[in-house]
Tab-separated table of C-alpha atoms and ligand atoms in Angstrom:
chain	number	residue	atom	x	y	z
A	298	MET	CA	0.353	14.950	9.025
A	299	ASP	CA	2.276	14.220	11.917
A	300	SER	CA	1.113	11.436	14.350
A	301	SER	CA	-0.626	13.363	16.161
A	302	ALA	CA	-2.450	14.657	14.160
A	303	TRP	CA	-3.737	10.804	12.796
A	304	ASP	CA	-3.976	10.651	16.540
A	305	ALA	CA	-6.980	13.129	16.648
A	306	ARG	CA	-8.757	11.769	13.815
A	307	TYR	CA	-8.559	8.175	14.454
A	308	SER	CA	-10.293	9.546	18.017
A	309	SER	CA	-12.662	11.738	16.177
A	310	VAL	CA	-13.860	9.220	13.765
A	311	GLU	CA	-14.865	5.732	14.107
A	312	HIS	CA	-13.310	3.450	11.211
A	313	PRO	CA	-12.376	6.405	9.203
A	314	TRP	CA	-11.323	4.532	5.881
A	315	GLY	CA	-14.413	1.778	6.893
A	316	SER	CA	-13.400	-1.472	7.962
A	317	ALA	CA	-14.112	-3.220	4.648
A	318	PRO	CA	-10.505	-3.577	2.431
A	319	ALA	CA	-9.950	-1.229	0.059
A	320	ALA	CA	-11.467	-3.430	-3.249
A	321	ALA	CA	-8.566	-2.538	-5.491
A	322	LEU	CA	-6.237	-4.619	-2.646
A	323	SER	CA	-8.167	-7.297	-1.393
A	324	ALA	CA	-8.951	-7.785	-5.392
A	325	ARG	CA	-5.546	-8.237	-6.002
A	326	PHE	CA	-4.579	-10.066	-2.143
A	327	ALA	CA	-6.818	-13.154	-3.100
A	328	GLU	CA	-4.650	-13.694	-6.622
A	329	LEU	CA	-1.683	-14.770	-4.214
A	330	THR	CA	-0.346	-17.466	-2.105
A	331	PRO	CA	-0.601	-16.191	1.727
A	332	GLY	CA	2.764	-15.832	3.406
A	333	ARG	CA	4.272	-13.356	5.155
A	334	ALA	CA	3.469	-9.384	4.434
A	335	VAL	CA	3.678	-6.329	5.681
A	336	ASP	CA	0.768	-3.603	5.746
A	337	LEU	CA	2.703	-0.266	5.537
A	338	GLY	CA	0.687	2.781	7.248
A	339	CYS	CA	-2.043	0.108	8.474
A	340	GLY	CA	-4.361	2.452	10.004
A	341	ASP	CA	-7.057	0.600	12.185
A	342	GLY	CA	-5.736	-2.505	10.342
A	343	ARG	CA	-8.617	-2.770	7.519
A	344	HIS	CA	-6.062	-4.751	5.471
A	345	ALA	CA	-3.563	-6.502	8.652
A	346	ARG	CA	-7.193	-8.134	8.903
A	347	TRP	CA	-8.484	-9.230	6.178
A	348	LEU	CA	-4.886	-10.828	5.010
A	349	ALA	CA	-4.509	-12.714	8.811
A	350	ASP	CA	-7.755	-14.229	7.434
A	351	SER	CA	-7.038	-15.243	4.697
A	352	GLY	CA	-4.157	-17.273	6.022
A	353	TRP	CA	-0.947	-14.671	5.744
A	354	THR	CA	1.231	-13.336	8.964
A	355	VAL	CA	1.568	-9.694	9.037
A	356	ASP	CA	3.535	-7.322	10.595
A	357	ALA	CA	1.597	-4.363	10.248
A	358	VAL	CA	2.698	-0.268	11.139
A	359	ASP	CA	1.807	2.271	11.576
A	360	PHE	CA	2.888	5.599	13.394
A	361	SER	CA	-0.892	6.698	15.028
A	362	SER	CA	-0.551	5.171	17.886
A	363	VAL	CA	-4.776	5.520	18.343
A	364	ALA	CA	-4.388	3.506	15.188
A	365	ILE	CA	-2.561	0.564	16.703
A	366	GLU	CA	-4.870	0.712	19.887
A	367	LEU	CA	-7.801	0.816	18.000
A	368	ALA	CA	-6.946	-2.445	15.709
A	369	THR	CA	-5.621	-4.260	18.374
A	370	SER	CA	-9.140	-3.663	20.648
A	371	GLY	CA	-11.451	-6.549	19.646
A	372	GLY	CA	-8.666	-8.498	20.585
A	373	ALA	CA	-5.103	-10.158	19.317
A	374	ASP	CA	-4.762	-11.888	16.162
A	375	GLY	CA	-2.059	-14.042	16.106
A	376	SER	CA	-1.061	-13.644	13.027
A	377	ILE	CA	-0.608	-10.030	13.064
A	378	ARG	CA	2.204	-7.956	14.675
A	379	TYR	CA	0.807	-4.458	15.068
A	380	SER	CA	4.060	-1.329	15.579
A	381	VAL	CA	3.850	1.973	16.143
A	382	ALA	CA	6.589	2.904	13.711
A	383	ASP	CA	7.468	5.099	11.074
A	384	ALA	CA	6.904	4.247	7.871
A	385	ARG	CA	9.692	5.905	6.826
A	386	THR	CA	13.187	4.159	8.917
A	387	TRP	CA	10.900	0.357	10.011
A	388	GLU	CA	12.058	-2.395	8.154
A	389	PRO	CA	11.119	-6.224	8.655
A	390	SER	CA	13.658	-8.878	10.154
A	391	GLY	CA	13.786	-10.164	6.684
A	392	PRO	CA	12.070	-11.411	3.284
A	393	VAL	CA	8.143	-10.577	2.923
A	394	ASP	CA	6.682	-12.169	0.171
A	395	LEU	CA	3.813	-8.512	0.078
A	396	VAL	CA	4.185	-5.497	0.605
A	397	ALA	CA	0.579	-3.192	0.581
A	398	ILE	CA	0.275	0.229	1.121
A	399	GLY	CA	-2.957	1.443	1.406
A	400	PHE	CA	-3.580	5.250	1.327
A	401	LEU	CA	0.037	5.906	3.097
A	402	HIS	CA	0.342	10.330	1.676
A	403	LEU	CA	3.734	11.734	2.116
A	404	PRO	CA	5.770	14.177	0.069
A	405	VAL	CA	5.795	12.621	-2.920
A	406	ASP	CA	9.790	12.165	-2.401
A	407	GLU	CA	9.042	10.639	0.877
A	408	LEU	CA	7.406	8.059	-0.975
A	409	VAL	CA	8.684	7.029	-3.603
A	410	ALA	CA	11.850	6.294	-1.192
A	411	VAL	CA	9.219	4.425	0.960
A	412	ILE	CA	7.618	2.717	-2.020
A	413	ALA	CA	11.374	1.895	-3.408
A	414	GLY	CA	12.937	0.518	0.053
A	415	ALA	CA	9.943	-1.688	0.876
A	416	ALA	CA	10.438	-3.179	-2.795
A	417	THR	CA	14.126	-4.630	-1.686
A	418	TRP	CA	12.318	-6.469	1.100
A	419	LEU	CA	10.909	-8.945	-1.371
A	420	ALA	CA	11.689	-12.212	-1.273
A	421	PRO	CA	11.736	-13.853	-4.867
A	422	GLY	CA	7.752	-13.582	-6.655
A	423	GLY	CA	6.614	-11.141	-4.065
A	424	ARG	CA	4.812	-8.656	-4.716
A	425	LEU	CA	4.526	-4.636	-4.284
A	426	LEU	CA	0.453	-3.273	-4.300
A	427	TYR	CA	0.703	0.577	-3.852
A	428	LEU	CA	-3.195	2.334	-3.714
A	429	GLY	CA	-3.626	5.742	-2.906
A	430	HIS	CA	-4.963	8.638	-4.266
A	431	ALA	CA	-3.640	10.208	-7.560
A	432	LEU	CA	-2.550	13.291	-8.188
A	433	GLU	CA	-5.437	14.398	-10.306
A	434	ASN	CA	-8.182	13.822	-7.686
A	435	PHE	CA	-7.181	16.884	-6.384
A	436	THR	CA	-8.427	18.442	-9.595
A	437	ARG	CA	-10.928	15.766	-10.722
A	438	GLY	CA	-11.753	13.741	-8.560
A	439	VAL	CA	-13.550	14.132	-4.880
A	440	GLY	CA	-12.687	13.285	-1.358
A	441	GLY	CA	-8.687	12.673	-0.198
A	442	PRO	CA	-6.264	14.802	0.871
A	443	PRO	CA	-6.509	18.584	-0.807
A	444	ASP	CA	-2.605	19.184	-0.980
A	445	PRO	CA	-1.353	18.130	-4.419
A	446	SER	CA	2.457	17.392	-3.028
A	447	ILE	CA	1.125	14.893	-1.480
A	448	LEU	CA	-0.756	13.624	-4.235
A	449	PRO	CA	1.709	10.693	-6.771
A	450	ASP	CA	1.092	10.487	-10.451
A	451	ILE	CA	1.955	7.920	-12.758
A	452	ASP	CA	5.793	9.238	-12.877
A	453	ASP	CA	6.250	9.269	-9.651
A	454	LEU	CA	4.982	5.478	-9.046
A	455	ALA	CA	7.038	4.427	-12.028
A	456	ARG	CA	9.639	6.185	-10.291
A	457	ALA	CA	9.770	4.077	-7.213
A	458	ALA	CA	9.189	0.859	-9.844
A	459	SER	CA	12.592	1.385	-10.756
A	460	GLY	CA	14.145	-1.797	-11.575
A	461	LEU	CA	11.158	-4.476	-10.767
A	462	ARG	CA	8.832	-5.523	-12.765
A	463	VAL	CA	5.321	-4.072	-12.914
A	464	ARG	CA	2.233	-5.862	-13.342
A	465	GLU	CA	-0.025	-2.685	-13.513
A	466	LEU	CA	0.698	1.106	-13.222
A	467	SER	CA	-2.701	2.853	-13.463
A	468	HIS	CA	-5.392	5.235	-12.553
A	469	LEU	CA	-8.601	3.673	-10.918
A	470	VAL	CA	-11.662	5.327	-10.818
A	471	ARG	CA	-14.187	4.596	-8.450
A	472	PRO	CA	-17.349	6.405	-7.659
A	473	GLN	CA	-18.160	8.073	-3.854
A	474	GLY	CA	-21.022	10.082	-2.487
A	475	ASP	CA	-22.314	12.315	-5.926
A	476	GLY	CA	-18.896	11.480	-7.907
A	477	HIS	CA	-15.953	10.023	-8.649
A	478	ALA	CA	-12.801	9.659	-6.855
A	479	ILE	CA	-9.551	8.806	-8.735
A	480	ASP	CA	-7.063	6.414	-6.862
A	481	ILE	CA	-3.823	5.095	-8.170
A	482	LEU	CA	-2.217	1.973	-7.957
A	483	LEU	CA	1.011	0.346	-8.981
A	484	HIS	CA	1.377	-3.319	-8.497
A	485	ALA	CA	5.351	-5.035	-8.993
A	486	GLN	CA	7.263	-7.618	-8.023
A	487	PRO	CA	11.270	-8.088	-8.716
A	488	TRP	CA	12.833	-9.506	-11.664
A	489	SER	CA	13.423	-12.909	-11.177
A	490	GLY	CA	16.023	-15.811	-12.449
A	491	SER	CA	18.285	-15.060	-14.492
A	492	PRO	CA	16.884	-13.766	-17.251
A	493	HIS	CA	17.600	-13.886	-20.696
A	494	ARG	CA	16.630	-17.625	-21.117
A	495	SER	CA	13.267	-17.367	-18.891
A	496	LEU	CA	11.785	-14.762	-20.023
A	497	MET	CA	11.954	-16.264	-23.755
A	498	ASP	CA	10.344	-19.542	-22.147
A	499	GLY	CA	7.884	-19.948	-24.886
A	500	VAL	CA	8.723	-17.199	-27.408
A	501	ARG	CA	9.574	-17.404	-31.218
A	502	GLU	CA	11.894	-15.600	-32.820
B	295	SAM	C1	-5.347	7.213	5.235
B	295	SAM	S1	-4.981	6.512	6.305
B	295	SAM	C2	-4.877	4.731	5.571
B	295	SAM	C3	-4.337	3.872	6.544
B	295	SAM	C4	-4.971	2.002	5.702
B	295	SAM	N1	-3.828	2.430	5.285
B	295	SAM	C5	-6.523	2.098	5.315
B	295	SAM	O1	-6.396	1.716	4.040
B	295	SAM	O2	-7.155	1.827	5.382
B	295	SAM	C6	-3.387	6.975	5.877
B	295	SAM	C7	-2.060	5.926	7.494
B	295	SAM	O3	-1.050	6.568	6.973
B	295	SAM	C8	-0.043	6.727	8.201
B	295	SAM	N2	0.988	7.394	7.705
B	295	SAM	C9	0.700	8.586	7.436
B	295	SAM	N3	2.119	8.652	7.662
B	295	SAM	C10	3.247	7.984	8.260
B	295	SAM	C11	4.304	7.804	8.550
B	295	SAM	N4	5.385	8.617	8.256
B	295	SAM	N5	4.701	6.790	9.433
B	295	SAM	C12	3.636	5.520	9.340
B	295	SAM	N6	2.412	5.959	9.383
B	295	SAM	C13	1.908	7.189	8.681
B	295	SAM	C14	-1.326	7.555	8.995
B	295	SAM	O4	-1.325	7.156	10.965
B	295	SAM	C15	-2.789	6.621	8.932
B	295	SAM	O5	-3.165	6.152	9.819
């Protein structure tokens, strides 16, 4: 979908994804120390707002100008800087402590490139969280995009996380209507320090 199709969607439905954050993301955000965050494909800002309310400063980016207008319509939050920009080319001005990407769906190789690129923005100790609809949702789940070419599988997110320390890479099943939706989560961070000694701390050989 191009940005005008997203604009039309945001113009026709209020809060198409609800105003509460996705629980799988907010639970993980809550474990982190607030710092600088990027919300890529932020939509009308439910995750950016949650992060700002929790003490983060947030760069929130979406290529739908209608989504960004909606995100800012309740008044400016000084902790959030919204930008209308394409997630495939936008970059932050410096290192960040968290990149959050919720339900951004692109042709899978493009999504892999966006996630891998976003990981290079992370400061030491920073975290990358991607949550989206899984490929399996197309055949086994309900809701989500009816196009398998934009739905990532575990292998795709493993490619995106190549070179990172992967904390979680899994399917998450959640109730939706009469059925279940199948999401996919990647939680990763850069490897830190110079390796062997610190990794082996506390481990007996
Ligand atoms: C399903 S919505 C999710 C919005 C938000 N992350 C959330 O979870 O509430 C997907 C969002 O990705 C945005 N998007 C899709 N492709 C994009 C791109 N290439 N660059 C920036 N935003 C994009 C859409 O405009 C839309 O707001």
